[in-house]
Coordinates of C-alpha atoms and ligand atoms in Angstrom, one line a residue:
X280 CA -83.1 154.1 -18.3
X281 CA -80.6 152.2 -20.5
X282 CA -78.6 150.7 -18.3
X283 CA -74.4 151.1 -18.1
X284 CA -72.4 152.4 -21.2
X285 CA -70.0 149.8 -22.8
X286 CA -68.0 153.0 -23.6
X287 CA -64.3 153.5 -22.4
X288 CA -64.2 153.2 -18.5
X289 CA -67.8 151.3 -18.6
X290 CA -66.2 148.7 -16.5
X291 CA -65.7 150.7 -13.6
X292 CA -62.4 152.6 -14.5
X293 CA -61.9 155.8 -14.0
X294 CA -60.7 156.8 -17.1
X295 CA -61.1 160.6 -16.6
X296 CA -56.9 161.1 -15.2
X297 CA -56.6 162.8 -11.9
X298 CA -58.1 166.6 -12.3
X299 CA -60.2 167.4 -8.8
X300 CA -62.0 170.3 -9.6
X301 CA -61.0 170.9 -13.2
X302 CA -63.5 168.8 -14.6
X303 CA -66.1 171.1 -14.1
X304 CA -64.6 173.5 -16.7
X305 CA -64.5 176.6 -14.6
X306 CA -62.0 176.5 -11.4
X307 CA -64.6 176.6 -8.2
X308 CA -64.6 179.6 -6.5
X309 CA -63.0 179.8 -3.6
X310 CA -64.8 179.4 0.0
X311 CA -64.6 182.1 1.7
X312 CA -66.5 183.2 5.4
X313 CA -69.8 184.6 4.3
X314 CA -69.9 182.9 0.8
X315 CA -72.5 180.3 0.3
X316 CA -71.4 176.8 -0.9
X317 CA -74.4 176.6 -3.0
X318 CA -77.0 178.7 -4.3
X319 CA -80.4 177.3 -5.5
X320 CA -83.8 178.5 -6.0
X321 CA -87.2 176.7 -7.0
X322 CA -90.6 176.4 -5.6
X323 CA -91.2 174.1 -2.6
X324 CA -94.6 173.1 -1.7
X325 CA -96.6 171.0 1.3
X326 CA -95.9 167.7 0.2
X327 CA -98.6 164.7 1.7
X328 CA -97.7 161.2 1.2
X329 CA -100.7 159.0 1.1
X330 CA -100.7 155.1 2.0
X331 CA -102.5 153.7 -1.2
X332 CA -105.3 154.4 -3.9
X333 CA -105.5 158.4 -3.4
X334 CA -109.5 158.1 -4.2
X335 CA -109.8 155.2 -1.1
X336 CA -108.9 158.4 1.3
X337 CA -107.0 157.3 4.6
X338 CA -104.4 159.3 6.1
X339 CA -101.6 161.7 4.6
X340 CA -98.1 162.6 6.3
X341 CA -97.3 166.0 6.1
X342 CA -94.2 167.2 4.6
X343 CA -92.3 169.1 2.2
X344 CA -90.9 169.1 -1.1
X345 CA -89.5 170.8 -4.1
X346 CA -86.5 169.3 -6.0
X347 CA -84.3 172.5 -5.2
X348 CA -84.8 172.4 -1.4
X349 CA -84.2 168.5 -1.3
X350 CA -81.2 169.4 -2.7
X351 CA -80.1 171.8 -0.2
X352 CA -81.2 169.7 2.6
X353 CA -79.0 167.2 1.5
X354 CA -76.1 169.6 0.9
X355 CA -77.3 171.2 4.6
X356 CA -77.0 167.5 6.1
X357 CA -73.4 167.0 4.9
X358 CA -72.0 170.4 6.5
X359 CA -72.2 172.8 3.1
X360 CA -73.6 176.4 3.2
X361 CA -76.1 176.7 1.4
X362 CA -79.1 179.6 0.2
X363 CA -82.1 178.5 -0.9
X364 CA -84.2 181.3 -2.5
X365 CA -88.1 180.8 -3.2
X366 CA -91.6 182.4 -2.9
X367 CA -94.2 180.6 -0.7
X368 CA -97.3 182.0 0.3
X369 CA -98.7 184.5 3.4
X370 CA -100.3 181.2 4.7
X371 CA -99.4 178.0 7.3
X372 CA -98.2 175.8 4.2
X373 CA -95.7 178.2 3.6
X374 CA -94.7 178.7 7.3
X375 CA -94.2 175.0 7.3
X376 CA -91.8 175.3 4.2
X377 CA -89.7 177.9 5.7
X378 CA -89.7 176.4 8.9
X379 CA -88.6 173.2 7.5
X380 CA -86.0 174.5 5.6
X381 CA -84.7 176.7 8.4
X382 CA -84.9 173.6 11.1
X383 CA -82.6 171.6 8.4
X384 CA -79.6 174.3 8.5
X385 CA -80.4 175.6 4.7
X386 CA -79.7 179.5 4.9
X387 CA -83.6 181.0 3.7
X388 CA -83.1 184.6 3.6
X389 CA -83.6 185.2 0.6
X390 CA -86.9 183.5 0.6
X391 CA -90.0 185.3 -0.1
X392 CA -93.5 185.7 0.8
X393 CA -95.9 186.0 -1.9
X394 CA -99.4 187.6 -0.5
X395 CA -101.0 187.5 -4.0
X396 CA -101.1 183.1 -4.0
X397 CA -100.9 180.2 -1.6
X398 CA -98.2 177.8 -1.5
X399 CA -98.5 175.1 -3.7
X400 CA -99.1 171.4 -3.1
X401 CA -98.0 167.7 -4.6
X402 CA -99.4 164.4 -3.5
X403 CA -97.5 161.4 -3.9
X404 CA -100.4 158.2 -4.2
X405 CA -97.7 155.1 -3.9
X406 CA -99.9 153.2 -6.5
X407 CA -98.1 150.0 -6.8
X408 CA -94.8 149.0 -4.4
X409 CA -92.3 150.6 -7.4
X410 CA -95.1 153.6 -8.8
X411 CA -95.4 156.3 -7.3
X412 CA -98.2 158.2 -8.7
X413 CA -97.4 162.6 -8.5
X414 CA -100.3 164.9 -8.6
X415 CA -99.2 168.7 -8.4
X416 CA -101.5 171.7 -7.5
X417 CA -99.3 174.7 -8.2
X418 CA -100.6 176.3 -11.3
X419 CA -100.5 180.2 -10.2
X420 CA -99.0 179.2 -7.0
X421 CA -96.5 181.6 -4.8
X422 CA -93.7 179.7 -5.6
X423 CA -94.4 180.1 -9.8
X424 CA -94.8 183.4 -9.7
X425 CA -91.0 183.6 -8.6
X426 CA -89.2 186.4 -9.9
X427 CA -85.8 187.4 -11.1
X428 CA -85.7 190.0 -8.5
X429 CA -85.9 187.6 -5.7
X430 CA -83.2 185.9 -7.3
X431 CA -81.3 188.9 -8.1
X432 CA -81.3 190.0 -4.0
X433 CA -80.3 186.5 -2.7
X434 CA -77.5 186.0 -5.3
X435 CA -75.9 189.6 -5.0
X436 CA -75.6 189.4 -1.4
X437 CA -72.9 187.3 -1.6
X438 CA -72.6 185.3 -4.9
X439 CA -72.5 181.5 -4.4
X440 CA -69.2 178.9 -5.8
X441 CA -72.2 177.2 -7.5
X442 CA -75.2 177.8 -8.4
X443 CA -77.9 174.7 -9.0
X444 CA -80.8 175.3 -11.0
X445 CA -83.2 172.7 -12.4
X446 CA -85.2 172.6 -15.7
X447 CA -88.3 172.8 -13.1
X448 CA -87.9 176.7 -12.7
X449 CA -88.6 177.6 -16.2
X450 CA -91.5 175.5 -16.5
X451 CA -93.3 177.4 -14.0
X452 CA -94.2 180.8 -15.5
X453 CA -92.5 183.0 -17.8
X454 CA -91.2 185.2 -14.7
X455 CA -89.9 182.0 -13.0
X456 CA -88.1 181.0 -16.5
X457 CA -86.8 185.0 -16.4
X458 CA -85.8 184.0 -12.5
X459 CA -83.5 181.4 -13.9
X460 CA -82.2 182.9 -16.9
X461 CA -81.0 186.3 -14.4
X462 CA -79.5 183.7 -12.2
X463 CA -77.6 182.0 -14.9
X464 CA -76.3 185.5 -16.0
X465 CA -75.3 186.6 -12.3
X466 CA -73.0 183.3 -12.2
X467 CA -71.3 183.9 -15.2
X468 CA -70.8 187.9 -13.9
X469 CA -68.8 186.5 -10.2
X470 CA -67.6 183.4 -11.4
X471 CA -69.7 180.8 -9.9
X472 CA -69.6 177.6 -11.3
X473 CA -73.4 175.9 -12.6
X474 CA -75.0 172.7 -11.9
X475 CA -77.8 172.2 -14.1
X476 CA -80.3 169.1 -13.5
X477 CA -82.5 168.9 -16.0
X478 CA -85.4 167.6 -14.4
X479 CA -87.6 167.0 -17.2
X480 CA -91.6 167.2 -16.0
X481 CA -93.7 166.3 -18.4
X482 CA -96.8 167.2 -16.1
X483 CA -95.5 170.8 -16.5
X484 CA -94.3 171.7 -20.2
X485 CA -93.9 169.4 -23.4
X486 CA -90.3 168.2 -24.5
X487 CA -90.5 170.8 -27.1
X488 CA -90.5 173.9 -24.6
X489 CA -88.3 172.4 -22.4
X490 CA -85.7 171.6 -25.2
X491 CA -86.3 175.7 -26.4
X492 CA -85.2 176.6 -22.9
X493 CA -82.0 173.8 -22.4
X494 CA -80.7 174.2 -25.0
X495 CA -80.1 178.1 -24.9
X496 CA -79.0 177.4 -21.5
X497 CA -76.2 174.8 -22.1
X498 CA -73.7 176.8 -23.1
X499 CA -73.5 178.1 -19.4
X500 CA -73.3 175.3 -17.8
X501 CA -70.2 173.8 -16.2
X502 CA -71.6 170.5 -14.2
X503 CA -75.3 168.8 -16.7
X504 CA -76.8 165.7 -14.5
X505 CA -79.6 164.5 -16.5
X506 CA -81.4 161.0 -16.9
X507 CA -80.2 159.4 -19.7
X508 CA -83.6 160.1 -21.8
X509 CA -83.3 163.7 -21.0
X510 CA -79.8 164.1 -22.8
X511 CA -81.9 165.1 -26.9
X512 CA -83.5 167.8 -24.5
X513 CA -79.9 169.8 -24.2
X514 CA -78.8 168.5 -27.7
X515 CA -79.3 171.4 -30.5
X516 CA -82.2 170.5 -32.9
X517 CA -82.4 166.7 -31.7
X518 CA -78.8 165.8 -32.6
X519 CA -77.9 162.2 -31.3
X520 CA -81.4 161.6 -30.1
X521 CA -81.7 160.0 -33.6
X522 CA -84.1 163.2 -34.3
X523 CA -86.4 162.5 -31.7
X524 CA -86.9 163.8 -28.4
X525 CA -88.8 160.2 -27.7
X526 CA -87.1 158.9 -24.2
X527 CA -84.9 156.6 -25.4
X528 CA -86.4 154.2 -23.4
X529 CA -89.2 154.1 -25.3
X530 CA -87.4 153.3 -28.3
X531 CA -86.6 150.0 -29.1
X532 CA -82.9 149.7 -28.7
X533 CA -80.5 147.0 -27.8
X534 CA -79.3 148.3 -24.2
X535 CA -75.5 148.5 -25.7
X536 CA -77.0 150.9 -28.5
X537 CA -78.6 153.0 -25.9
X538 CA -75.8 153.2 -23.9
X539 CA -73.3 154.0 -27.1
X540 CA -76.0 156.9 -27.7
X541 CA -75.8 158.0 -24.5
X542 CA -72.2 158.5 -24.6
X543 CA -72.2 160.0 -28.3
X544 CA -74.7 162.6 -27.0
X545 CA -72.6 163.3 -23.7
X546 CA -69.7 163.9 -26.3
X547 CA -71.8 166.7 -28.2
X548 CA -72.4 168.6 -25.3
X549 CA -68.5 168.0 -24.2
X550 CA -68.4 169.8 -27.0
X551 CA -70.7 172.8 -26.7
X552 CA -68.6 174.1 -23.5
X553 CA -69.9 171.5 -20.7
X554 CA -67.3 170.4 -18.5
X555 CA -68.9 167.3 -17.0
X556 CA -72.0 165.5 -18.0
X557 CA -73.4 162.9 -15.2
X558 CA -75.8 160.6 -16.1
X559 CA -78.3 158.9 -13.2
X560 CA -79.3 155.5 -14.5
X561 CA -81.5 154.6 -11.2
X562 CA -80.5 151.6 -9.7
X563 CA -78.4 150.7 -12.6
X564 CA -75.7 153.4 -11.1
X565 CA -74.4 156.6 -12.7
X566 CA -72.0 157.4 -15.3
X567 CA -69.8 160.4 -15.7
X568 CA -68.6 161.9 -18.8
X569 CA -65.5 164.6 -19.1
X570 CA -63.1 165.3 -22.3
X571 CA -61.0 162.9 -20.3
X572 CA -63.1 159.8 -20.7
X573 CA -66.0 158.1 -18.9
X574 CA -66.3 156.4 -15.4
X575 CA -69.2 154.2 -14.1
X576 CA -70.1 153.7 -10.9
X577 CA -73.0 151.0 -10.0
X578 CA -75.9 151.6 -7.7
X579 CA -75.3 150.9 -3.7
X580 CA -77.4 148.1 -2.6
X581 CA -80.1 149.0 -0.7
X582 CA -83.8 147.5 0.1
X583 CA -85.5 150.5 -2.1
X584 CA -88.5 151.9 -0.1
X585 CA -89.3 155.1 -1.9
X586 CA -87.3 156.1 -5.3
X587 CA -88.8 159.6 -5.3
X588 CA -85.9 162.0 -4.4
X589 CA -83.2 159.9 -5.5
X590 CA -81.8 162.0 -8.0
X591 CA -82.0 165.5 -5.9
X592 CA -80.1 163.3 -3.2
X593 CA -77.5 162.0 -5.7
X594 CA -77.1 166.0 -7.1
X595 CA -76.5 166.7 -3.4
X596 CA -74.0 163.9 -3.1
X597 CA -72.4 165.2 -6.5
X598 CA -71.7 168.8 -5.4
X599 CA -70.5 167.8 -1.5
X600 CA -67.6 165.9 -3.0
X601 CA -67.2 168.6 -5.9
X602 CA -66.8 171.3 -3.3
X603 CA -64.4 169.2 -1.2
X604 CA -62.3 169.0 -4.1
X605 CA -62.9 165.4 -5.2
X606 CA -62.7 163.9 -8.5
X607 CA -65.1 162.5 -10.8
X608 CA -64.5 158.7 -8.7
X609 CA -65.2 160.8 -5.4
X610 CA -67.8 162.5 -6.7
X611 CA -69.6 159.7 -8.5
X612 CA -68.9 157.5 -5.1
X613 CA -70.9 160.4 -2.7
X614 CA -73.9 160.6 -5.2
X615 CA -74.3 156.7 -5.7
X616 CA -73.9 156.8 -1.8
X617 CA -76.8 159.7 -1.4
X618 CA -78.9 158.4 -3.7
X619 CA -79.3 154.9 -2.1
X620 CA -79.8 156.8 1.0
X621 CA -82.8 158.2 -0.6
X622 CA -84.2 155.4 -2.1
X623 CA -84.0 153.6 1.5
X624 CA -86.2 155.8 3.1
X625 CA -89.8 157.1 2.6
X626 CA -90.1 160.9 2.0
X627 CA -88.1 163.2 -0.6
X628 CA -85.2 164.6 1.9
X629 CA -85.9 162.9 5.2
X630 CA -83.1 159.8 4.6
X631 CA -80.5 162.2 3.3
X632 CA -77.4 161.2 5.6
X633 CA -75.3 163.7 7.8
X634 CA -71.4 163.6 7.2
X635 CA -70.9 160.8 9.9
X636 CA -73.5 158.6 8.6
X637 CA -72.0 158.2 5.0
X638 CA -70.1 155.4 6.2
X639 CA -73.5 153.3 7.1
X640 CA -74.1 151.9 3.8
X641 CA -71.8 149.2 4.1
X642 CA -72.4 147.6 7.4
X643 CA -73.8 144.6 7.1
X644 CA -77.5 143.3 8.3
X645 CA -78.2 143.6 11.5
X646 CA -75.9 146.2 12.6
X647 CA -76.6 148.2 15.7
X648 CA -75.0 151.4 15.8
X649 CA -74.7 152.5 19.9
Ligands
LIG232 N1 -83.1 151.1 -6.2 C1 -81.9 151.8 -6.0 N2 -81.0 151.3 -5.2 C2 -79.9 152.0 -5.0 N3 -79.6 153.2 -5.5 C3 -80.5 153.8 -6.3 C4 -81.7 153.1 -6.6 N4 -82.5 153.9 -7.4 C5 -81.7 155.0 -7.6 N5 -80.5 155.0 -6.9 C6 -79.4 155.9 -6.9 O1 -80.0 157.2 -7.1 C7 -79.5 157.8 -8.3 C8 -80.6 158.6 -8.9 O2 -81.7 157.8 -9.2 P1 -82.5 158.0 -10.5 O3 -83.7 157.1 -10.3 O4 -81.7 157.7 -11.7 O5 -82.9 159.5 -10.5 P2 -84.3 160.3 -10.6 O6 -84.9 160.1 -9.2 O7 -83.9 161.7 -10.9 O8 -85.0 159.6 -11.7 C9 -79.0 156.7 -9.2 O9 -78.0 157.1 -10.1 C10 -78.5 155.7 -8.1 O10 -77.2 156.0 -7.8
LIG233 O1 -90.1 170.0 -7.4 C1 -90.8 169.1 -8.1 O2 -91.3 169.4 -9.2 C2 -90.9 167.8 -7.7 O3 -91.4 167.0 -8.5 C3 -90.4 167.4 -6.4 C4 -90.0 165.9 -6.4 O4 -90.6 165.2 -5.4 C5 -88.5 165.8 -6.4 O5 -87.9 166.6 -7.4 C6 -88.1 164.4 -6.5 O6 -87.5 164.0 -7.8 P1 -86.4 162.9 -8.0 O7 -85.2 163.2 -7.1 O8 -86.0 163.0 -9.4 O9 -87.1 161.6 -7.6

């Protein structure tokens, strides 16, 4: 986190011109009865939220999460079709995940069941009042032994006007990354448009196989939100990362130098083919980049809770306005919106507002809604 560029339209302009839709480099497909909105696919797993120090014990809540499906739950919320496709295991986890994800309007079938592994798990230890501590146990799990043929049958039946994928999927096994790749291919074959959130786990692969995979996969993309230490991951052989894939934030740079390399490196991948680059700067806000310029928009105010799933929520945010045909300001304005949301309640998805409730944000203390 580098805080907001200085670059043109750092001061809250929108200095990307009038273009809904355009922006994203590909026009959106149309909707059309039948069509999803969205298409995504990851693994989702039994999530339990402890109070405190994992090793003191206590109680759990029971829940689930997967950065894919807290996307489409979010999407679900605001009125958007949209597919999730995943594996979970022949076992109650897994039942809760699908039954979850069914309950919250998100269209599951092209979910599978995976007899051969369980579904996996992730406990979140809130370690201090702004750490969040992760621990995942999903080595060999249903969900990372997706393959591209689950992917193939849930896209084909009627192909999506976008597809979201995150740089999660790939990490997960080779057949997950093959999963991905197919589903990358399949958009460009019917003309879907692709979100791509790079996600960056370092738990799961180092920077150097995840840069392998990004990289080969920007060319494809039409909409890239990333954290702004996760842009030298997409950049070809480090360029603008100053030859390191080191988070920026770990680097010691004056915040204006950050943000100046934040909006060189969103001007290299402008130029390898991406037609919008948005990048989440936590409760600093969000910047867009296009070929048209930049726009910042700042974080909503919120008492912040729980910052785990902020960015799915924001992604969520992103593609509602996209698919209403908004511009980058709309755009920016629903994700800001989603992701405070997020960080204002406890749980991954559970905040994410409905249509009616986007409103909420700005009422002021005290407000009863009856
Ligand atoms: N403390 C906060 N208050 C209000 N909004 C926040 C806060 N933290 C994050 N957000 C919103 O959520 C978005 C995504 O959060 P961020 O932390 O950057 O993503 P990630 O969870 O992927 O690291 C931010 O761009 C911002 O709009
Ligand atoms: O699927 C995974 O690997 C996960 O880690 C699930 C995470 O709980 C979310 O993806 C939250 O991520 P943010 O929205 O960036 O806070």
């Amino acid at each position: 986190m580098t805080g907001q560029p200085t670059t043109a339209g750092g001061d809250g302009r929108d200095t990307t011109g009038p273009r809904p839709g355009a922006a994203t480099g590909r026009p959106l497909l149309p909707g059309q009865p039948g069509r999803p909105d969205v298409f995504t696919f990851g693994e989702t797993m039994v999530a339990l939220r402890g109070s405190g120090p994992l090793k003191l014990g206590g109680t759990m809540n029971v829940s689930i999460a997967g950065a894919e499906s807290n996307v489409a739950i979010g999407l679900a919320r605001l009125g958007h079709h949209v597919r999730w496709a995943g594996a979970v295991g022949e076992d109650e986890a897994g039942q809760l995940v699908l039954r979850t994800l069914r309950a919250e309007g998100v269209e599951i079938s092209g979910a599978a069941t995976d007899p051969g592994a369980p579904t996996g798990l992730l406990l979140f230890e809130p370690r201090l009042p702004e750490v969040t501590r992760v621990h995942y146990y999903r080595a060999g799990s249903a969900g990372s032994r997706l393959t591209a043929e689950v992917i193939r049958r849930a896209f084909s039946a009627a192909p999506p006007r976008v597809l979201h994928l995150t740089g999660i999927t790939p990490a997960l096994s080779p057949t997950a990354r093959s999963a991905a790749r197919c589903a990358l291919q399949l958009a460009r074959e019917h003309g879907s448009s692709v979100c791509l959130d790079v996600n960056f786990r370092a738990r799961l692969w180092t920077a150097e196989e995840a840069a392998e995979v990004l990289r080969e996969w920007i060319p494809a993309v039409d909409v890239l939100i990333a954290s702004d230490d996760e842009l030298p991951l997409c950049l070809p052989g480090g360029r603008g990362g100053e030859g390191s894939l080191l988070p920026l934030s770990l680097q010691e740079v004056a915040a204006d130098d950050a943000a100046a390399t934040v909006a060189r490196q969103a001007g290299l991948l402008l130029d390898q083919g991406v037609g919008e680059i948005v990048v989440k700067l936590g409760a600093a806000g969000a910047t867009a980049f296009t070929h048209s310029g930049s726009l910042y928009r700042p974080a909503k105010t919120v008492r912040a809770v729980d910052a785990v799933g902020a960015g799915d929520a924001f992604v969520a945010g992103y593609l509602s306005a996209l698919l209403d045909g908004e511009g980058t300001a709309g755009r920016l304005e629903r994700a800001v919106t989603t992701g405070a949301f997020a960080v204002a309640s406890p749980g991954d998805w559970e905040g994410a507002p409905t249509r009616s409730e986007l409103g909420m944000l700005g009422a002021p203390p005290g407000t009863v809604v009856r």
